[in-house]
Amino acid sequence: FLEDDHGAAEQTGYRSDSELVDSNIDAADSLQIFIKSSFLNSTGSYLNRLTDTVLNAIEMLSFFKTDKAIFRRQVMAYLRQVGYNAAICKTKWGSSGGLTAGNYEFIDVVQSISPTGQTRYFVDLDFASEFEIARPTSDYSRLLQYLPRVFVGKSEELKKMVNVMSDSAKRSLKSKQLSLPPWRKHRYMQNKWFGPYRRTTNQIQANNSSLSPAAINNVQCRYVGFEDAVNGSLF
């Protein structure tokens, strides 16, 4: 299997929590418009085809969902099987300047657009759940409904969503007189996807070595199209 280390975090445009709270944007309306615009702009594109393939894999491999790590690896393996340069991306960061140490896993897909140029796509199979908080306000609950449950997209779209959700989470918790947990702070959330990372194509974790990689070849299901995904329960 392949493993790549990426020690330097991507430039994420961090903002302080105080800057986030001072925003006067209607977050829900802004996010809804942004997501719809992103879907429209992706029509007929590489992103559209990748999204179709991811959703197809999710339905086909749904019986693996009881174990998120196995499920993630099976979807990654399927993407590689059909020709995508997909891998499990593991971010990990230490404590510094008020940032709590943490780690996270998702799938990324790298598209070669020229001999020297590449575009990276992020695939998170349980995206919306990462932004759940205690005792959310009705406004925050409405905002969560607009988030895609499965995220497939570029860093620009992902950063926008993380910024809006971090802002809104702090507002929601503050209105309920609750403190902001370290794992819901903006920098922590950004590091989940943009921190230093290692990329691996190993399909099976060491403690799950009894699972047969051939399993994904024995599953048949109907195809899920892009429009079904946008209008259905996956988004």
JSON list of C-alpha atoms in Angstrom, two decimals:
[
{"chain": "A", "resi": 1, "resn": "PHE", "atom": "CA", "xyz": [0.00, 0.00, 0.00]},
{"chain": "A", "resi": 2, "resn": "LEU", "atom": "CA", "xyz": [0.98, 3.63, -0.44]},
{"chain": "A", "resi": 3, "resn": "GLU", "atom": "CA", "xyz": [1.61, 6.12, 2.34]},
{"chain": "A", "resi": 4, "resn": "ASP", "atom": "CA", "xyz": [2.52, 9.79, 1.99]},
{"chain": "A", "resi": 5, "resn": "ASP", "atom": "CA", "xyz": [3.34, 12.17, 4.84]},
{"chain": "A", "resi": 6, "resn": "HIS", "atom": "CA", "xyz": [2.35, 15.81, 4.61]},
{"chain": "A", "resi": 7, "resn": "GLY", "atom": "CA", "xyz": [3.85, 17.48, 7.65]},
{"chain": "A", "resi": 8, "resn": "ALA", "atom": "CA", "xyz": [2.83, 21.06, 6.91]},
{"chain": "A", "resi": 9, "resn": "ALA", "atom": "CA", "xyz": [-0.79, 21.98, 7.37]},
{"chain": "A", "resi": 10, "resn": "GLU", "atom": "CA", "xyz": [-2.60, 23.60, 4.47]},
{"chain": "A", "resi": 11, "resn": "GLN", "atom": "CA", "xyz": [-3.18, 27.34, 4.75]},
{"chain": "A", "resi": 12, "resn": "THR", "atom": "CA", "xyz": [-6.65, 27.49, 6.24]},
{"chain": "A", "resi": 13, "resn": "GLY", "atom": "CA", "xyz": [-7.34, 31.17, 6.83]},
{"chain": "A", "resi": 14, "resn": "TYR", "atom": "CA", "xyz": [-7.88, 30.79, 10.56]},
{"chain": "A", "resi": 15, "resn": "ARG", "atom": "CA", "xyz": [-9.95, 33.43, 12.30]},
{"chain": "A", "resi": 16, "resn": "SER", "atom": "CA", "xyz": [-10.15, 33.96, 16.02]},
{"chain": "A", "resi": 17, "resn": "ASP", "atom": "CA", "xyz": [-13.31, 33.00, 17.86]},
{"chain": "A", "resi": 18, "resn": "SER", "atom": "CA", "xyz": [-14.03, 36.68, 18.58]},
{"chain": "A", "resi": 19, "resn": "GLU", "atom": "CA", "xyz": [-13.90, 37.48, 14.86]},
{"chain": "A", "resi": 20, "resn": "LEU", "atom": "CA", "xyz": [-16.35, 34.67, 14.18]},
{"chain": "A", "resi": 21, "resn": "VAL", "atom": "CA", "xyz": [-18.87, 35.91, 16.73]},
{"chain": "A", "resi": 22, "resn": "ASP", "atom": "CA", "xyz": [-18.84, 39.45, 15.31]},
{"chain": "A", "resi": 23, "resn": "SER", "atom": "CA", "xyz": [-20.18, 38.27, 11.95]},
{"chain": "A", "resi": 24, "resn": "ASN", "atom": "CA", "xyz": [-23.56, 39.75, 10.95]},
{"chain": "A", "resi": 25, "resn": "ILE", "atom": "CA", "xyz": [-24.27, 37.31, 8.12]},
{"chain": "A", "resi": 26, "resn": "ASP", "atom": "CA", "xyz": [-27.49, 35.27, 8.16]},
{"chain": "A", "resi": 27, "resn": "ALA", "atom": "CA", "xyz": [-25.58, 32.01, 8.38]},
{"chain": "A", "resi": 28, "resn": "ALA", "atom": "CA", "xyz": [-28.38, 29.65, 7.37]},
{"chain": "A", "resi": 29, "resn": "ASP", "atom": "CA", "xyz": [-29.38, 31.61, 4.26]},
{"chain": "A", "resi": 30, "resn": "SER", "atom": "CA", "xyz": [-25.74, 32.19, 3.33]},
{"chain": "A", "resi": 31, "resn": "LEU", "atom": "CA", "xyz": [-24.86, 28.51, 3.66]},
{"chain": "A", "resi": 32, "resn": "GLN", "atom": "CA", "xyz": [-27.94, 27.34, 1.77]},
{"chain": "A", "resi": 33, "resn": "ILE", "atom": "CA", "xyz": [-27.19, 29.65, -1.16]},
{"chain": "A", "resi": 34, "resn": "PHE", "atom": "CA", "xyz": [-23.53, 28.63, -1.14]},
{"chain": "A", "resi": 35, "resn": "ILE", "atom": "CA", "xyz": [-24.31, 24.90, -1.19]},
{"chain": "A", "resi": 36, "resn": "LYS", "atom": "CA", "xyz": [-26.89, 25.22, -3.96]},
{"chain": "A", "resi": 37, "resn": "SER", "atom": "CA", "xyz": [-24.48, 27.32, -6.01]},
{"chain": "A", "resi": 38, "resn": "SER", "atom": "CA", "xyz": [-21.73, 24.74, -5.54]},
{"chain": "A", "resi": 39, "resn": "PHE", "atom": "CA", "xyz": [-23.98, 21.94, -6.79]},
{"chain": "A", "resi": 40, "resn": "LEU", "atom": "CA", "xyz": [-25.07, 23.93, -9.84]},
{"chain": "A", "resi": 41, "resn": "ASN", "atom": "CA", "xyz": [-21.49, 24.83, -10.74]},
{"chain": "A", "resi": 42, "resn": "SER", "atom": "CA", "xyz": [-20.41, 21.19, -10.52]},
{"chain": "A", "resi": 43, "resn": "THR", "atom": "CA", "xyz": [-22.88, 19.94, -13.15]},
{"chain": "A", "resi": 44, "resn": "GLY", "atom": "CA", "xyz": [-21.12, 17.82, -15.75]},
{"chain": "A", "resi": 45, "resn": "SER", "atom": "CA", "xyz": [-17.78, 18.20, -13.99]},
{"chain": "A", "resi": 46, "resn": "TYR", "atom": "CA", "xyz": [-15.23, 15.82, -12.48]},
{"chain": "A", "resi": 47, "resn": "LEU", "atom": "CA", "xyz": [-16.74, 16.70, -9.08]},
{"chain": "A", "resi": 48, "resn": "ASN", "atom": "CA", "xyz": [-20.19, 15.67, -10.30]},
{"chain": "A", "resi": 49, "resn": "ARG", "atom": "CA", "xyz": [-18.92, 12.29, -11.49]},
{"chain": "A", "resi": 50, "resn": "LEU", "atom": "CA", "xyz": [-16.95, 11.76, -8.29]},
{"chain": "A", "resi": 51, "resn": "THR", "atom": "CA", "xyz": [-20.01, 12.57, -6.18]},
{"chain": "A", "resi": 52, "resn": "ASP", "atom": "CA", "xyz": [-22.09, 10.07, -8.17]},
{"chain": "A", "resi": 53, "resn": "THR", "atom": "CA", "xyz": [-19.47, 7.39, -7.61]},
{"chain": "A", "resi": 54, "resn": "VAL", "atom": "CA", "xyz": [-19.18, 8.09, -3.87]},
{"chain": "A", "resi": 55, "resn": "LEU", "atom": "CA", "xyz": [-22.94, 7.89, -3.37]},
{"chain": "A", "resi": 56, "resn": "ASN", "atom": "CA", "xyz": [-23.08, 4.71, -5.40]},
{"chain": "A", "resi": 57, "resn": "ALA", "atom": "CA", "xyz": [-20.37, 3.20, -3.19]},
{"chain": "A", "resi": 58, "resn": "ILE", "atom": "CA", "xyz": [-22.17, 4.30, -0.02]},
{"chain": "A", "resi": 59, "resn": "GLU", "atom": "CA", "xyz": [-25.34, 2.49, -1.04]},
{"chain": "A", "resi": 60, "resn": "MET", "atom": "CA", "xyz": [-23.53, -0.57, -2.31]},
{"chain": "A", "resi": 61, "resn": "LEU", "atom": "CA", "xyz": [-21.39, -0.91, 0.83]},
{"chain": "A", "resi": 62, "resn": "SER", "atom": "CA", "xyz": [-23.97, 0.22, 3.39]},
{"chain": "A", "resi": 63, "resn": "PHE", "atom": "CA", "xyz": [-23.73, -3.03, 5.37]},
{"chain": "A", "resi": 64, "resn": "PHE", "atom": "CA", "xyz": [-20.25, -1.90, 6.52]},
{"chain": "A", "resi": 65, "resn": "LYS", "atom": "CA", "xyz": [-21.66, 1.23, 8.21]},
{"chain": "A", "resi": 66, "resn": "THR", "atom": "CA", "xyz": [-21.70, -0.32, 11.67]},
{"chain": "A", "resi": 67, "resn": "ASP", "atom": "CA", "xyz": [-17.92, 0.19, 11.75]},
{"chain": "A", "resi": 68, "resn": "LYS", "atom": "CA", "xyz": [-17.01, 3.64, 10.43]},
{"chain": "A", "resi": 69, "resn": "ALA", "atom": "CA", "xyz": [-13.33, 2.86, 9.92]},
{"chain": "A", "resi": 70, "resn": "ILE", "atom": "CA", "xyz": [-14.03, -0.27, 7.87]},
{"chain": "A", "resi": 71, "resn": "PHE", "atom": "CA", "xyz": [-16.78, 1.51, 5.93]},
{"chain": "A", "resi": 72, "resn": "ARG", "atom": "CA", "xyz": [-14.45, 4.39, 5.08]},
{"chain": "A", "resi": 73, "resn": "ARG", "atom": "CA", "xyz": [-11.77, 2.01, 3.83]},
{"chain": "A", "resi": 74, "resn": "GLN", "atom": "CA", "xyz": [-14.20, 0.00, 1.75]},
{"chain": "A", "resi": 75, "resn": "VAL", "atom": "CA", "xyz": [-15.47, 3.16, 0.03]},
{"chain": "A", "resi": 76, "resn": "MET", "atom": "CA", "xyz": [-11.87, 4.24, -0.58]},
{"chain": "A", "resi": 77, "resn": "ALA", "atom": "CA", "xyz": [-11.05, 0.83, -2.06]},
{"chain": "A", "resi": 78, "resn": "TYR", "atom": "CA", "xyz": [-14.08, 1.02, -4.34]},
{"chain": "A", "resi": 79, "resn": "LEU", "atom": "CA", "xyz": [-13.04, 4.45, -5.60]},
{"chain": "A", "resi": 80, "resn": "ARG", "atom": "CA", "xyz": [-9.58, 3.10, -6.40]},
{"chain": "A", "resi": 81, "resn": "GLN", "atom": "CA", "xyz": [-11.11, 0.08, -8.09]},
{"chain": "A", "resi": 82, "resn": "VAL", "atom": "CA", "xyz": [-13.02, 2.29, -10.53]},
{"chain": "A", "resi": 83, "resn": "GLY", "atom": "CA", "xyz": [-9.98, 4.42, -11.32]},
{"chain": "A", "resi": 84, "resn": "TYR", "atom": "CA", "xyz": [-9.79, 7.29, -8.81]},
{"chain": "A", "resi": 85, "resn": "ASN", "atom": "CA", "xyz": [-6.57, 8.20, -6.98]},
{"chain": "A", "resi": 86, "resn": "ALA", "atom": "CA", "xyz": [-8.26, 7.83, -3.59]},
{"chain": "A", "resi": 87, "resn": "ALA", "atom": "CA", "xyz": [-6.71, 7.27, -0.17]},
{"chain": "A", "resi": 88, "resn": "ILE", "atom": "CA", "xyz": [-7.45, 7.42, 3.54]},
{"chain": "A", "resi": 89, "resn": "CYS", "atom": "CA", "xyz": [-6.22, 10.76, 4.83]},
{"chain": "A", "resi": 90, "resn": "LYS", "atom": "CA", "xyz": [-5.20, 10.81, 8.51]},
{"chain": "A", "resi": 91, "resn": "THR", "atom": "CA", "xyz": [-4.71, 14.21, 10.12]},
{"chain": "A", "resi": 92, "resn": "LYS", "atom": "CA", "xyz": [-2.96, 14.53, 13.48]},
{"chain": "A", "resi": 93, "resn": "TRP", "atom": "CA", "xyz": [-1.87, 17.61, 15.41]},
{"chain": "A", "resi": 94, "resn": "GLY", "atom": "CA", "xyz": [-0.46, 18.49, 18.81]},
{"chain": "A", "resi": 95, "resn": "SER", "atom": "CA", "xyz": [-1.49, 21.03, 21.45]},
{"chain": "A", "resi": 96, "resn": "SER", "atom": "CA", "xyz": [-0.30, 24.61, 20.96]},
{"chain": "A", "resi": 97, "resn": "GLY", "atom": "CA", "xyz": [-1.57, 28.10, 21.73]},
{"chain": "A", "resi": 98, "resn": "GLY", "atom": "CA", "xyz": [-4.93, 26.98, 23.07]},
{"chain": "A", "resi": 99, "resn": "LEU", "atom": "CA", "xyz": [-5.36, 24.30, 20.41]},
{"chain": "A", "resi": 100, "resn": "THR", "atom": "CA", "xyz": [-6.21, 20.86, 21.80]},
{"chain": "A", "resi": 101, "resn": "ALA", "atom": "CA", "xyz": [-4.39, 17.89, 20.27]},
{"chain": "A", "resi": 102, "resn": "GLY", "atom": "CA", "xyz": [-6.46, 15.63, 18.06]},
{"chain": "A", "resi": 103, "resn": "ASN", "atom": "CA", "xyz": [-6.72, 13.42, 15.00]},
{"chain": "A", "resi": 104, "resn": "TYR", "atom": "CA", "xyz": [-9.24, 12.64, 12.29]},
{"chain": "A", "resi": 105, "resn": "GLU", "atom": "CA", "xyz": [-9.74, 10.47, 9.19]},
{"chain": "A", "resi": 106, "resn": "PHE", "atom": "CA", "xyz": [-11.50, 11.03, 5.88]},
{"chain": "A", "resi": 107, "resn": "ILE", "atom": "CA", "xyz": [-11.02, 10.11, 2.23]},
{"chain": "A", "resi": 108, "resn": "ASP", "atom": "CA", "xyz": [-9.30, 12.32, -0.29]},
{"chain": "A", "resi": 109, "resn": "VAL", "atom": "CA", "xyz": [-9.12, 12.01, -4.08]},
{"chain": "A", "resi": 110, "resn": "VAL", "atom": "CA", "xyz": [-6.33, 13.60, -6.09]},
{"chain": "A", "resi": 111, "resn": "GLN", "atom": "CA", "xyz": [-7.02, 14.55, -9.71]},
{"chain": "A", "resi": 112, "resn": "SER", "atom": "CA", "xyz": [-4.04, 15.14, -12.00]},
{"chain": "A", "resi": 113, "resn": "ILE", "atom": "CA", "xyz": [-4.94, 18.11, -14.20]},
{"chain": "A", "resi": 114, "resn": "SER", "atom": "CA", "xyz": [-1.51, 18.50, -15.82]},
{"chain": "A", "resi": 115, "resn": "PRO", "atom": "CA", "xyz": [1.95, 16.89, -15.59]},
{"chain": "A", "resi": 116, "resn": "THR", "atom": "CA", "xyz": [2.69, 19.17, -12.63]},
{"chain": "A", "resi": 117, "resn": "GLY", "atom": "CA", "xyz": [-0.76, 20.20, -11.38]},
{"chain": "A", "resi": 118, "resn": "GLN", "atom": "CA", "xyz": [-3.20, 18.41, -9.10]},
{"chain": "A", "resi": 119, "resn": "THR", "atom": "CA", "xyz": [-6.60, 19.12, -7.56]},
{"chain": "A", "resi": 120, "resn": "ARG", "atom": "CA", "xyz": [-7.49, 17.59, -4.22]},
{"chain": "A", "resi": 121, "resn": "TYR", "atom": "CA", "xyz": [-11.06, 16.60, -3.33]},
{"chain": "A", "resi": 122, "resn": "PHE", "atom": "CA", "xyz": [-12.26, 15.88, 0.21]},
{"chain": "A", "resi": 123, "resn": "VAL", "atom": "CA", "xyz": [-14.73, 13.05, 0.83]},
{"chain": "A", "resi": 124, "resn": "ASP", "atom": "CA", "xyz": [-16.28, 12.85, 4.31]},
{"chain": "A", "resi": 125, "resn": "LEU", "atom": "CA", "xyz": [-18.91, 10.14, 4.71]},
{"chain": "A", "resi": 126, "resn": "ASP", "atom": "CA", "xyz": [-20.44, 11.50, 7.94]},
{"chain": "A", "resi": 127, "resn": "PHE", "atom": "CA", "xyz": [-19.80, 15.20, 7.57]},
{"chain": "A", "resi": 128, "resn": "ALA", "atom": "CA", "xyz": [-22.81, 16.85, 9.24]},
{"chain": "A", "resi": 129, "resn": "SER", "atom": "CA", "xyz": [-22.46, 14.83, 12.44]},
{"chain": "A", "resi": 130, "resn": "GLU", "atom": "CA", "xyz": [-19.08, 16.49, 13.10]},
{"chain": "A", "resi": 131, "resn": "PHE", "atom": "CA", "xyz": [-20.91, 19.75, 13.85]},
{"chain": "A", "resi": 132, "resn": "GLU", "atom": "CA", "xyz": [-23.49, 18.47, 16.33]},
{"chain": "A", "resi": 133, "resn": "ILE", "atom": "CA", "xyz": [-23.50, 20.31, 19.66]},
{"chain": "A", "resi": 134, "resn": "ALA", "atom": "CA", "xyz": [-25.35, 20.15, 22.98]},
{"chain": "A", "resi": 135, "resn": "ARG", "atom": "CA", "xyz": [-28.72, 21.90, 23.30]},
{"chain": "A", "resi": 136, "resn": "PRO", "atom": "CA", "xyz": [-28.63, 23.58, 19.86]},
{"chain": "A", "resi": 137, "resn": "THR", "atom": "CA", "xyz": [-30.79, 26.61, 19.20]},
{"chain": "A", "resi": 138, "resn": "SER", "atom": "CA", "xyz": [-33.49, 26.37, 16.54]},
{"chain": "A", "resi": 139, "resn": "ASP", "atom": "CA", "xyz": [-31.32, 28.51, 14.25]},
{"chain": "A", "resi": 140, "resn": "TYR", "atom": "CA", "xyz": [-28.39, 26.14, 14.63]},
{"chain": "A", "resi": 141, "resn": "SER", "atom": "CA", "xyz": [-30.59, 23.09, 14.09]},
{"chain": "A", "resi": 142, "resn": "ARG", "atom": "CA", "xyz": [-31.87, 24.69, 10.88]},
{"chain": "A", "resi": 143, "resn": "LEU", "atom": "CA", "xyz": [-28.30, 25.31, 9.78]},
{"chain": "A", "resi": 144, "resn": "LEU", "atom": "CA", "xyz": [-27.37, 21.66, 10.39]},
{"chain": "A", "resi": 145, "resn": "GLN", "atom": "CA", "xyz": [-30.18, 20.62, 8.07]},
{"chain": "A", "resi": 146, "resn": "TYR", "atom": "CA", "xyz": [-28.52, 22.49, 5.21]},
{"chain": "A", "resi": 147, "resn": "LEU", "atom": "CA", "xyz": [-25.17, 20.75, 5.65]},
{"chain": "A", "resi": 148, "resn": "PRO", "atom": "CA", "xyz": [-24.54, 17.77, 3.37]},
{"chain": "A", "resi": 149, "resn": "ARG", "atom": "CA", "xyz": [-24.49, 14.55, 5.36]},
{"chain": "A", "resi": 150, "resn": "VAL", "atom": "CA", "xyz": [-21.88, 13.36, 2.87]},
{"chain": "A", "resi": 151, "resn": "PHE", "atom": "CA", "xyz": [-19.37, 16.00, 1.78]},
{"chain": "A", "resi": 152, "resn": "VAL", "atom": "CA", "xyz": [-17.58, 15.75, -1.57]},
{"chain": "A", "resi": 153, "resn": "GLY", "atom": "CA", "xyz": [-15.76, 18.88, -2.68]},
{"chain": "A", "resi": 154, "resn": "LYS", "atom": "CA", "xyz": [-12.69, 21.08, -2.79]},
{"chain": "A", "resi": 155, "resn": "SER", "atom": "CA", "xyz": [-10.97, 22.87, 0.07]},
{"chain": "A", "resi": 156, "resn": "GLU", "atom": "CA", "xyz": [-12.64, 26.21, -0.72]},
{"chain": "A", "resi": 157, "resn": "GLU", "atom": "CA", "xyz": [-16.16, 24.84, -0.16]},
{"chain": "A", "resi": 158, "resn": "LEU", "atom": "CA", "xyz": [-15.09, 22.92, 2.92]},
{"chain": "A", "resi": 159, "resn": "LYS", "atom": "CA", "xyz": [-13.43, 25.94, 4.53]},
{"chain": "A", "resi": 160, "resn": "LYS", "atom": "CA", "xyz": [-16.53, 28.05, 3.93]},
{"chain": "A", "resi": 161, "resn": "MET", "atom": "CA", "xyz": [-18.77, 25.49, 5.63]},
{"chain": "A", "resi": 162, "resn": "VAL", "atom": "CA", "xyz": [-16.41, 25.06, 8.59]},
{"chain": "A", "resi": 163, "resn": "ASN", "atom": "CA", "xyz": [-16.20, 28.84, 9.06]},
{"chain": "A", "resi": 164, "resn": "VAL", "atom": "CA", "xyz": [-19.98, 29.28, 9.04]},
{"chain": "A", "resi": 165, "resn": "MET", "atom": "CA", "xyz": [-20.62, 26.33, 11.34]},
{"chain": "A", "resi": 166, "resn": "SER", "atom": "CA", "xyz": [-17.90, 27.32, 13.82]},
{"chain": "A", "resi": 167, "resn": "ASP", "atom": "CA", "xyz": [-19.37, 30.82, 14.04]},
{"chain": "A", "resi": 168, "resn": "SER", "atom": "CA", "xyz": [-22.89, 29.51, 14.51]},
{"chain": "A", "resi": 169, "resn": "ALA", "atom": "CA", "xyz": [-21.90, 26.84, 17.05]},
{"chain": "A", "resi": 170, "resn": "LYS", "atom": "CA", "xyz": [-20.31, 29.45, 19.30]},
{"chain": "A", "resi": 171, "resn": "ARG", "atom": "CA", "xyz": [-23.37, 31.70, 19.01]},
{"chain": "A", "resi": 172, "resn": "SER", "atom": "CA", "xyz": [-25.69, 28.80, 19.83]},
{"chain": "A", "resi": 173, "resn": "LEU", "atom": "CA", "xyz": [-23.72, 27.67, 22.87]},
{"chain": "A", "resi": 174, "resn": "LYS", "atom": "CA", "xyz": [-23.32, 31.22, 24.14]},
{"chain": "A", "resi": 175, "resn": "SER", "atom": "CA", "xyz": [-27.07, 31.82, 23.93]},
{"chain": "A", "resi": 176, "resn": "LYS", "atom": "CA", "xyz": [-27.60, 28.71, 26.09]},
{"chain": "A", "resi": 177, "resn": "GLN", "atom": "CA", "xyz": [-24.92, 29.92, 28.54]},
{"chain": "A", "resi": 178, "resn": "LEU", "atom": "CA", "xyz": [-22.71, 26.95, 27.67]},
{"chain": "A", "resi": 179, "resn": "SER", "atom": "CA", "xyz": [-18.96, 27.10, 27.18]},
{"chain": "A", "resi": 180, "resn": "LEU", "atom": "CA", "xyz": [-17.40, 26.21, 23.83]},
{"chain": "A", "resi": 181, "resn": "PRO", "atom": "CA", "xyz": [-15.70, 22.78, 24.11]},
{"chain": "A", "resi": 182, "resn": "PRO", "atom": "CA", "xyz": [-12.08, 22.62, 22.89]},
{"chain": "A", "resi": 183, "resn": "TRP", "atom": "CA", "xyz": [-13.11, 20.14, 20.20]},
{"chain": "A", "resi": 184, "resn": "ARG", "atom": "CA", "xyz": [-15.64, 22.58, 18.72]},
{"chain": "A", "resi": 185, "resn": "LYS", "atom": "CA", "xyz": [-13.33, 25.58, 18.47]},
{"chain": "A", "resi": 186, "resn": "HIS", "atom": "CA", "xyz": [-12.65, 26.91, 15.00]},
{"chain": "A", "resi": 187, "resn": "ARG", "atom": "CA", "xyz": [-8.96, 25.96, 14.88]},
{"chain": "A", "resi": 188, "resn": "TYR", "atom": "CA", "xyz": [-9.69, 22.43, 16.08]},
{"chain": "A", "resi": 189, "resn": "MET", "atom": "CA", "xyz": [-12.40, 21.96, 13.45]},
{"chain": "A", "resi": 190, "resn": "GLN", "atom": "CA", "xyz": [-10.13, 23.32, 10.72]},
{"chain": "A", "resi": 191, "resn": "ASN", "atom": "CA", "xyz": [-7.36, 20.93, 11.71]},
{"chain": "A", "resi": 192, "resn": "LYS", "atom": "CA", "xyz": [-9.63, 17.94, 11.20]},
{"chain": "A", "resi": 193, "resn": "TRP", "atom": "CA", "xyz": [-9.40, 18.42, 7.44]},
{"chain": "A", "resi": 194, "resn": "PHE", "atom": "CA", "xyz": [-6.46, 20.79, 6.97]},
{"chain": "A", "resi": 195, "resn": "GLY", "atom": "CA", "xyz": [-3.93, 19.76, 9.62]},
{"chain": "A", "resi": 196, "resn": "PRO", "atom": "CA", "xyz": [-0.70, 17.81, 8.96]},
{"chain": "A", "resi": 197, "resn": "TYR", "atom": "CA", "xyz": [-1.69, 14.51, 7.39]},
{"chain": "A", "resi": 198, "resn": "ARG", "atom": "CA", "xyz": [-0.60, 11.08, 6.22]},
{"chain": "A", "resi": 199, "resn": "ARG", "atom": "CA", "xyz": [-2.16, 9.51, 3.15]},
{"chain": "A", "resi": 200, "resn": "THR", "atom": "CA", "xyz": [-2.52, 5.71, 2.96]},
{"chain": "A", "resi": 201, "resn": "THR", "atom": "CA", "xyz": [-4.16, 3.26, 0.56]},
{"chain": "A", "resi": 202, "resn": "ASN", "atom": "CA", "xyz": [-4.13, 0.37, 3.02]},
{"chain": "A", "resi": 203, "resn": "GLN", "atom": "CA", "xyz": [-7.64, -1.05, 2.71]},
{"chain": "A", "resi": 204, "resn": "ILE", "atom": "CA", "xyz": [-7.79, -2.96, 5.99]},
{"chain": "A", "resi": 205, "resn": "GLN", "atom": "CA", "xyz": [-6.69, -1.88, 9.46]},
{"chain": "A", "resi": 206, "resn": "ALA", "atom": "CA", "xyz": [-4.36, -4.25, 11.31]},
{"chain": "A", "resi": 207, "resn": "ASN", "atom": "CA", "xyz": [-7.00, -5.11, 13.91]},
{"chain": "A", "resi": 208, "resn": "ASN", "atom": "CA", "xyz": [-9.52, -5.93, 11.16]},
{"chain": "A", "resi": 209, "resn": "SER", "atom": "CA", "xyz": [-7.28, -8.15, 9.05]},
{"chain": "A", "resi": 210, "resn": "SER", "atom": "CA", "xyz": [-9.85, -10.95, 8.97]},
{"chain": "A", "resi": 211, "resn": "LEU", "atom": "CA", "xyz": [-12.13, -8.89, 6.70]},
{"chain": "A", "resi": 212, "resn": "SER", "atom": "CA", "xyz": [-11.83, -10.02, 3.10]},
{"chain": "A", "resi": 213, "resn": "PRO", "atom": "CA", "xyz": [-10.95, -7.27, 0.59]},
{"chain": "A", "resi": 214, "resn": "ALA", "atom": "CA", "xyz": [-12.90, -9.27, -1.99]},
{"chain": "A", "resi": 215, "resn": "ALA", "atom": "CA", "xyz": [-16.16, -8.41, -0.23]},
{"chain": "A", "resi": 216, "resn": "ILE", "atom": "CA", "xyz": [-16.72, -5.28, -2.28]},
{"chain": "A", "resi": 217, "resn": "ASN", "atom": "CA", "xyz": [-16.64, -7.35, -5.47]},
{"chain": "A", "resi": 218, "resn": "ASN", "atom": "CA", "xyz": [-19.62, -9.44, -4.40]},
{"chain": "A", "resi": 219, "resn": "VAL", "atom": "CA", "xyz": [-22.13, -6.62, -3.91]},
{"chain": "A", "resi": 220, "resn": "GLN", "atom": "CA", "xyz": [-24.69, -5.50, -6.47]},
{"chain": "A", "resi": 221, "resn": "CYS", "atom": "CA", "xyz": [-27.03, -2.53, -6.16]},
{"chain": "A", "resi": 222, "resn": "ARG", "atom": "CA", "xyz": [-28.83, 0.08, -8.22]},
{"chain": "A", "resi": 223, "resn": "TYR", "atom": "CA", "xyz": [-27.06, 3.25, -9.28]},
{"chain": "A", "resi": 224, "resn": "VAL", "atom": "CA", "xyz": [-27.70, 6.45, -7.33]},
{"chain": "A", "resi": 225, "resn": "GLY", "atom": "CA", "xyz": [-27.56, 9.54, -9.54]},
{"chain": "A", "resi": 226, "resn": "PHE", "atom": "CA", "xyz": [-26.46, 13.05, -8.62]},
{"chain": "A", "resi": 227, "resn": "GLU", "atom": "CA", "xyz": [-29.97, 14.53, -8.72]},
{"chain": "A", "resi": 228, "resn": "ASP", "atom": "CA", "xyz": [-31.24, 11.74, -6.44]},
{"chain": "A", "resi": 229, "resn": "ALA", "atom": "CA", "xyz": [-28.52, 12.60, -3.96]},
{"chain": "A", "resi": 230, "resn": "VAL", "atom": "CA", "xyz": [-29.18, 16.34, -3.98]},
{"chain": "A", "resi": 231, "resn": "ASN", "atom": "CA", "xyz": [-32.93, 15.94, -3.57]},
{"chain": "A", "resi": 232, "resn": "GLY", "atom": "CA", "xyz": [-32.89, 12.87, -1.34]},
{"chain": "A", "resi": 233, "resn": "SER", "atom": "CA", "xyz": [-31.85, 11.91, 2.15]},
{"chain": "A", "resi": 234, "resn": "LEU", "atom": "CA", "xyz": [-28.09, 11.81, 1.63]},
{"chain": "A", "resi": 235, "resn": "PHE", "atom": "CA", "xyz": [-27.90, 15.61, 1.49]}
]
